[in-house]
Short mmCIF file of C-alpha atoms and ligand atoms in Angstrom, two decimals:
data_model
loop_
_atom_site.label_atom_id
_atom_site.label_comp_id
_atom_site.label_asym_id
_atom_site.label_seq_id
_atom_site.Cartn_x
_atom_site.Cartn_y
_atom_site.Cartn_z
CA UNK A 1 16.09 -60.15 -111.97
CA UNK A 2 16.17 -57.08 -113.54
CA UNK A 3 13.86 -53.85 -113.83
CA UNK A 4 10.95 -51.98 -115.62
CA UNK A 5 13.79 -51.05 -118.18
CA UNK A 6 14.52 -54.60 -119.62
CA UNK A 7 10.99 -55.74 -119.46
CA UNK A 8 9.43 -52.73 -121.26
CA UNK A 9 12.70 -52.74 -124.03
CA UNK A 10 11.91 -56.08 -124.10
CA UNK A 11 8.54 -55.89 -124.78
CA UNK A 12 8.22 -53.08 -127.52
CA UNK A 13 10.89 -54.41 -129.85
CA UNK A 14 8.74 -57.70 -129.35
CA UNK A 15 5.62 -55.83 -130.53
CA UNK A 16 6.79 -53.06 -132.56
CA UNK A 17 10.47 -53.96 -133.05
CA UNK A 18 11.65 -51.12 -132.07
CA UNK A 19 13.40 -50.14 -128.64
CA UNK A 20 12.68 -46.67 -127.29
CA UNK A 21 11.37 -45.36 -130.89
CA UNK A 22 14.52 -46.98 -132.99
CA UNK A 23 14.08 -49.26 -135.51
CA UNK A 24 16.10 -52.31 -134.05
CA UNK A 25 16.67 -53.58 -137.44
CA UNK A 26 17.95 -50.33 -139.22
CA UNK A 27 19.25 -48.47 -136.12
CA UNK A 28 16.77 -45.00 -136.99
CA UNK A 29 14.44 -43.56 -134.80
CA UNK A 30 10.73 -44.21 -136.73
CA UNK A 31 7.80 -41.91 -136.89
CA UNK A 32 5.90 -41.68 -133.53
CA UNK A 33 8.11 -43.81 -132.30
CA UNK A 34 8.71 -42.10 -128.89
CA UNK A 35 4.73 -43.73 -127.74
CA UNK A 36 6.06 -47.01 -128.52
CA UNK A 37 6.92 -47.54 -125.22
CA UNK A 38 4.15 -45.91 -123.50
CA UNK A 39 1.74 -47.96 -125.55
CA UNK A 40 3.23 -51.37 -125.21
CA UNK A 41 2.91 -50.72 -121.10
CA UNK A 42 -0.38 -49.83 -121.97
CA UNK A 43 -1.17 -53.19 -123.81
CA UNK A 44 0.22 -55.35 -121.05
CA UNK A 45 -1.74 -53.51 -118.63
CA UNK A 46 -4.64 -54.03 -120.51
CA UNK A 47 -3.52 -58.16 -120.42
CA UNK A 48 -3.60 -58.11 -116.72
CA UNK A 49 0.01 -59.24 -116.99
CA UNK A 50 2.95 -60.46 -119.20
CA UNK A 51 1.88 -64.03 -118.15
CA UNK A 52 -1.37 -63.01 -119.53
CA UNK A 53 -0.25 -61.11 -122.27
CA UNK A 54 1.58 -64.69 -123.54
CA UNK A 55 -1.53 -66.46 -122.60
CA UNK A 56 -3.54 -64.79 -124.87
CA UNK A 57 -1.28 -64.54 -127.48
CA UNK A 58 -0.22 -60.77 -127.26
CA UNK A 59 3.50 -61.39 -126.73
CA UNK A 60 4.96 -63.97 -128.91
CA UNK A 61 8.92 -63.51 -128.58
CA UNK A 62 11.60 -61.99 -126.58
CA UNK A 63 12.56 -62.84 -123.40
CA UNK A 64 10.38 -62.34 -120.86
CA UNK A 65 8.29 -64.60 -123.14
CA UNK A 66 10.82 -67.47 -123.27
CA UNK A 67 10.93 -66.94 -119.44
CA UNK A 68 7.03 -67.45 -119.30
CA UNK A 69 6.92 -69.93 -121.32
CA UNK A 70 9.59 -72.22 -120.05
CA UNK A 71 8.66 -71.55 -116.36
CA UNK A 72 11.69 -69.26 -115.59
CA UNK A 73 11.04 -67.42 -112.51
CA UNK A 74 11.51 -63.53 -113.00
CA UNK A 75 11.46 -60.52 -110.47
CA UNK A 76 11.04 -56.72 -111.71
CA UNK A 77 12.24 -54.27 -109.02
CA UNK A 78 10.92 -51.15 -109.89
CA UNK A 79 12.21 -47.18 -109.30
CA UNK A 80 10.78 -43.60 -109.07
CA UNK A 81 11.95 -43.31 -112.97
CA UNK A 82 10.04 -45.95 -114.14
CA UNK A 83 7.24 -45.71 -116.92
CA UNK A 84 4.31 -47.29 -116.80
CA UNK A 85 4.79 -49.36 -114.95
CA UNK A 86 4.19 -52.60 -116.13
CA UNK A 87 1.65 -54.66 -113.92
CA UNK A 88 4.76 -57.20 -112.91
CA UNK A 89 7.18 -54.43 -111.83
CA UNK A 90 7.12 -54.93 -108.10
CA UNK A 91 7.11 -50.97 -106.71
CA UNK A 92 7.73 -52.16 -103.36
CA UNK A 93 11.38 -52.71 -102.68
CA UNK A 94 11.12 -54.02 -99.88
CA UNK A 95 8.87 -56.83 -101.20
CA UNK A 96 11.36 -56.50 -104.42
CA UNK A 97 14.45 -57.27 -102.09
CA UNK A 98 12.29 -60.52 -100.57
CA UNK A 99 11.89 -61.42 -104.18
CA UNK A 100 14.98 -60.89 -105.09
CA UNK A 101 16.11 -62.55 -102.34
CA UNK A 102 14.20 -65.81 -102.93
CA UNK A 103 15.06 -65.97 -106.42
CA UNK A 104 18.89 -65.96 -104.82
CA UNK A 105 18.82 -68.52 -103.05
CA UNK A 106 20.88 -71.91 -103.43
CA UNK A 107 22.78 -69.57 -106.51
CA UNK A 108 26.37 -70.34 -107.35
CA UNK A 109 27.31 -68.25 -109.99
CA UNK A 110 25.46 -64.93 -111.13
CA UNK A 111 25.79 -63.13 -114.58
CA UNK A 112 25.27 -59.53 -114.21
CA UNK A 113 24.44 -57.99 -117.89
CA UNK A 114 24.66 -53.66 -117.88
CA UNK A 115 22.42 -53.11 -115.24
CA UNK A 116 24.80 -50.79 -112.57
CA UNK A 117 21.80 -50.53 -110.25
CA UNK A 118 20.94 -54.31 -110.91
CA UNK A 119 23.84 -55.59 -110.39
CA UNK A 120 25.02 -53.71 -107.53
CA UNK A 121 21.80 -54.59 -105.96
CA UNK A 122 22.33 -58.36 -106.33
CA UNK A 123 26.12 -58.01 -105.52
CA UNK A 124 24.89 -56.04 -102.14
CA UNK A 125 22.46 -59.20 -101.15
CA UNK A 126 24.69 -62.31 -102.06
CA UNK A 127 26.74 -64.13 -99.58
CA UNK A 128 30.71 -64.72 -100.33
CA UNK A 129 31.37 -67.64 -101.96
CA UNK A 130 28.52 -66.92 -104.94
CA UNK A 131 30.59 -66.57 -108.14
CA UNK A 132 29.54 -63.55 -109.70
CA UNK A 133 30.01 -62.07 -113.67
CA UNK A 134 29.20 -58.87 -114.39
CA UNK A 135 29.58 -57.47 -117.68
CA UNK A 136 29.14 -54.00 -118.76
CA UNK A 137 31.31 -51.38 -121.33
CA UNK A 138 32.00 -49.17 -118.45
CA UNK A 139 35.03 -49.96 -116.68
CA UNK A 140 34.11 -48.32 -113.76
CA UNK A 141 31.10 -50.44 -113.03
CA UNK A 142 32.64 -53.65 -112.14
CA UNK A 143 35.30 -51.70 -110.30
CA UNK A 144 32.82 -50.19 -108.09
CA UNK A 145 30.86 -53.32 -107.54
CA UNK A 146 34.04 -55.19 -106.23
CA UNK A 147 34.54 -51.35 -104.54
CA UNK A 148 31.13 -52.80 -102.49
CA UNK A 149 32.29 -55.45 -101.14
CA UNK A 150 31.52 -57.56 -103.69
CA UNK A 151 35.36 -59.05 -104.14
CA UNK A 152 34.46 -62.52 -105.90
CA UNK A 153 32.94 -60.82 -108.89
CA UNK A 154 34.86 -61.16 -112.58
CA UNK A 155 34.35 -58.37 -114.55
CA UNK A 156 34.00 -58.41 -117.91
CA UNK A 157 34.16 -54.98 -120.27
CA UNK A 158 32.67 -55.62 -123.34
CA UNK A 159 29.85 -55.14 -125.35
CA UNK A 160 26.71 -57.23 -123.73
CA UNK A 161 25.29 -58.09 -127.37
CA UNK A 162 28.80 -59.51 -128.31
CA UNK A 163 29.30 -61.55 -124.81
CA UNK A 164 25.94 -62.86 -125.07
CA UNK A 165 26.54 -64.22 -128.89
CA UNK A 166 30.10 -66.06 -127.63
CA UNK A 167 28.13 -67.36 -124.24
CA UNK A 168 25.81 -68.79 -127.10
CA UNK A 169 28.29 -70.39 -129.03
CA UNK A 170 29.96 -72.11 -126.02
CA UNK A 171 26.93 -73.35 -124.44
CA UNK A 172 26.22 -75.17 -128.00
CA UNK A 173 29.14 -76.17 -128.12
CA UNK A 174 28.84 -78.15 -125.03
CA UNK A 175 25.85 -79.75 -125.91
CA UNK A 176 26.53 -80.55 -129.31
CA UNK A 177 30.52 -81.10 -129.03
CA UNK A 178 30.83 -82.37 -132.72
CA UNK A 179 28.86 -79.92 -134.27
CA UNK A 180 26.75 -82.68 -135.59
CA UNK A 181 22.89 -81.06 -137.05
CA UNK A 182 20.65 -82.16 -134.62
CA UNK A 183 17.70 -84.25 -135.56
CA UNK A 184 14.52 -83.74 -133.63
N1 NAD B 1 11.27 -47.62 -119.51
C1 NAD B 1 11.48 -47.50 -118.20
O1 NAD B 1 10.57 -47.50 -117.39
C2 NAD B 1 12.88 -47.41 -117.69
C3 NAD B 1 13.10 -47.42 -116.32
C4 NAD B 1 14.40 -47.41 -115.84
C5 NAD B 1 15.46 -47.39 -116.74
N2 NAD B 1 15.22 -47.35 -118.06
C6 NAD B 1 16.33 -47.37 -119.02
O2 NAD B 1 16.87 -48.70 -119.01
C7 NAD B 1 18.26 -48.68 -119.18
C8 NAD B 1 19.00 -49.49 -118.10
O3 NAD B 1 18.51 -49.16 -116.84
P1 NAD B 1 19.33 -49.49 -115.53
O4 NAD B 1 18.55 -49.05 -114.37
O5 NAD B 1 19.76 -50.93 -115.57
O6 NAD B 1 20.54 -48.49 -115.76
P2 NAD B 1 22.01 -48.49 -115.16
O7 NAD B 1 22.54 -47.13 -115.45
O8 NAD B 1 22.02 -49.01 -113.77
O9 NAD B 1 22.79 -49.56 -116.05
C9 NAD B 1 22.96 -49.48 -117.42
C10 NAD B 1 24.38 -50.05 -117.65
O10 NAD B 1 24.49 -50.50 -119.00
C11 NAD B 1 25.84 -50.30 -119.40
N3 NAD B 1 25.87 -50.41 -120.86
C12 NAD B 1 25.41 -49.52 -121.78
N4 NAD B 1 25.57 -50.01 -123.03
C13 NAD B 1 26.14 -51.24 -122.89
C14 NAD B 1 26.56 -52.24 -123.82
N5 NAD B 1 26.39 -52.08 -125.13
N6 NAD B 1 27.12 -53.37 -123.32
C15 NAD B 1 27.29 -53.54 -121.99
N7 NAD B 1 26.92 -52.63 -121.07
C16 NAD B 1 26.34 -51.49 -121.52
C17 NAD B 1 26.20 -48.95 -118.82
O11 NAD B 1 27.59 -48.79 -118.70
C18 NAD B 1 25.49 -49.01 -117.43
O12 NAD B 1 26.36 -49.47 -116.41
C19 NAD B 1 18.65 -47.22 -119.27
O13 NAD B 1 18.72 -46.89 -120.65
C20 NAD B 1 17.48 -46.48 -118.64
O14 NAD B 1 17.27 -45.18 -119.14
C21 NAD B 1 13.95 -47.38 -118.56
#
């Protein structure tokens, strides 16, 4: 669950590896850079979809292409701020809530990743009991979503990239205990 945002950053540093104009690689903004956006939307729309877009080859990486690929259900909620938007982003909230709903259901824990709207959202629609993360450098975010009535949720201040890379490295090492190369 997430928005335009995540899907469109997603998308350009998938096609042009950049995010909003900057080189992901070298951290500089590049010539022309500023359409990248713009023109990735514009190439998914073209697609039909990002389903399609994977389909026929398009969109090779990233990860609303792991999602489509390994069957990993995904809702966009969309906003008045959004570009585009892409053909997925659902501009209806209220049929964005249902999907968000749907996608909520039977959850038990939640990991909310610097999205204050996102996660606030979520935190807003989830019954007690849920376990919820949400991680994000500003302080004041998680206080405010356990300021909402969301009192279950751990909140974590860091740096997403840097939680993400340690969440990594513990899932692996749960699957592969003894560090042992895996063989396929
Ligand atoms: N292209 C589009 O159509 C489009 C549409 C909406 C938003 N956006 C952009 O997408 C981004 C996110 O949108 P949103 O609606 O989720 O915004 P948001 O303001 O609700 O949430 C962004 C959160 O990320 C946190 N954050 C920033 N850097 C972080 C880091 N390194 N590690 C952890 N947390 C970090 C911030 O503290 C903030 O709480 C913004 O940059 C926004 O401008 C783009």
């Amino acid at each position: 669950m997430g928005g335009n945002a995540i899907a469109v950053h997603d998308i350009e540093q998938a096609l042009m590896g950049t995010s909003l104009g900057v080189d992901m690689q070298r951290g500089v903004p590049v010539r022309g850079g500023h359409r990248h956006h713009l023109k990735v939307i514009n190439t998914i729309r073209r697609c039909g979809s990002i389903a399609q877009a994977v389909e026929q080859g398009v969109l090779s990486h990233g990860v609303l292409y792991e999602c489509v690929r390994n069957g990993v259900p995904f809702a966009l909620a969309g906003s008045i701020r959004d570009d585009g938007p892409l053909p997925d982003t659902q501009m209806d909230l209220i049929q964005a809530q249902t999907d968000y709903a749907r996608l909520l259901e039977g959850a038990d824990l939640i990991l909310m990743l610097s999205s204050m709207l996102h996660s606030i959202g979520v935190g807003n629609m989830t019954p007690s009991g849920v376990k919820m993360v949400c991680v994000d450098i500003n302080p004041a975010v998680v206080t405010k979503l356990s300021d909402r009535g969301s009192v279950e949720s751990i909140g974590v201040v860091t740096d997403v990239g840097l939680f993400l890379s340690l969440l990594l490295q513990q899932l692996e090492r749960l699957t592969n205990p003894y560090g042992v190369a895996q063989t396929v």
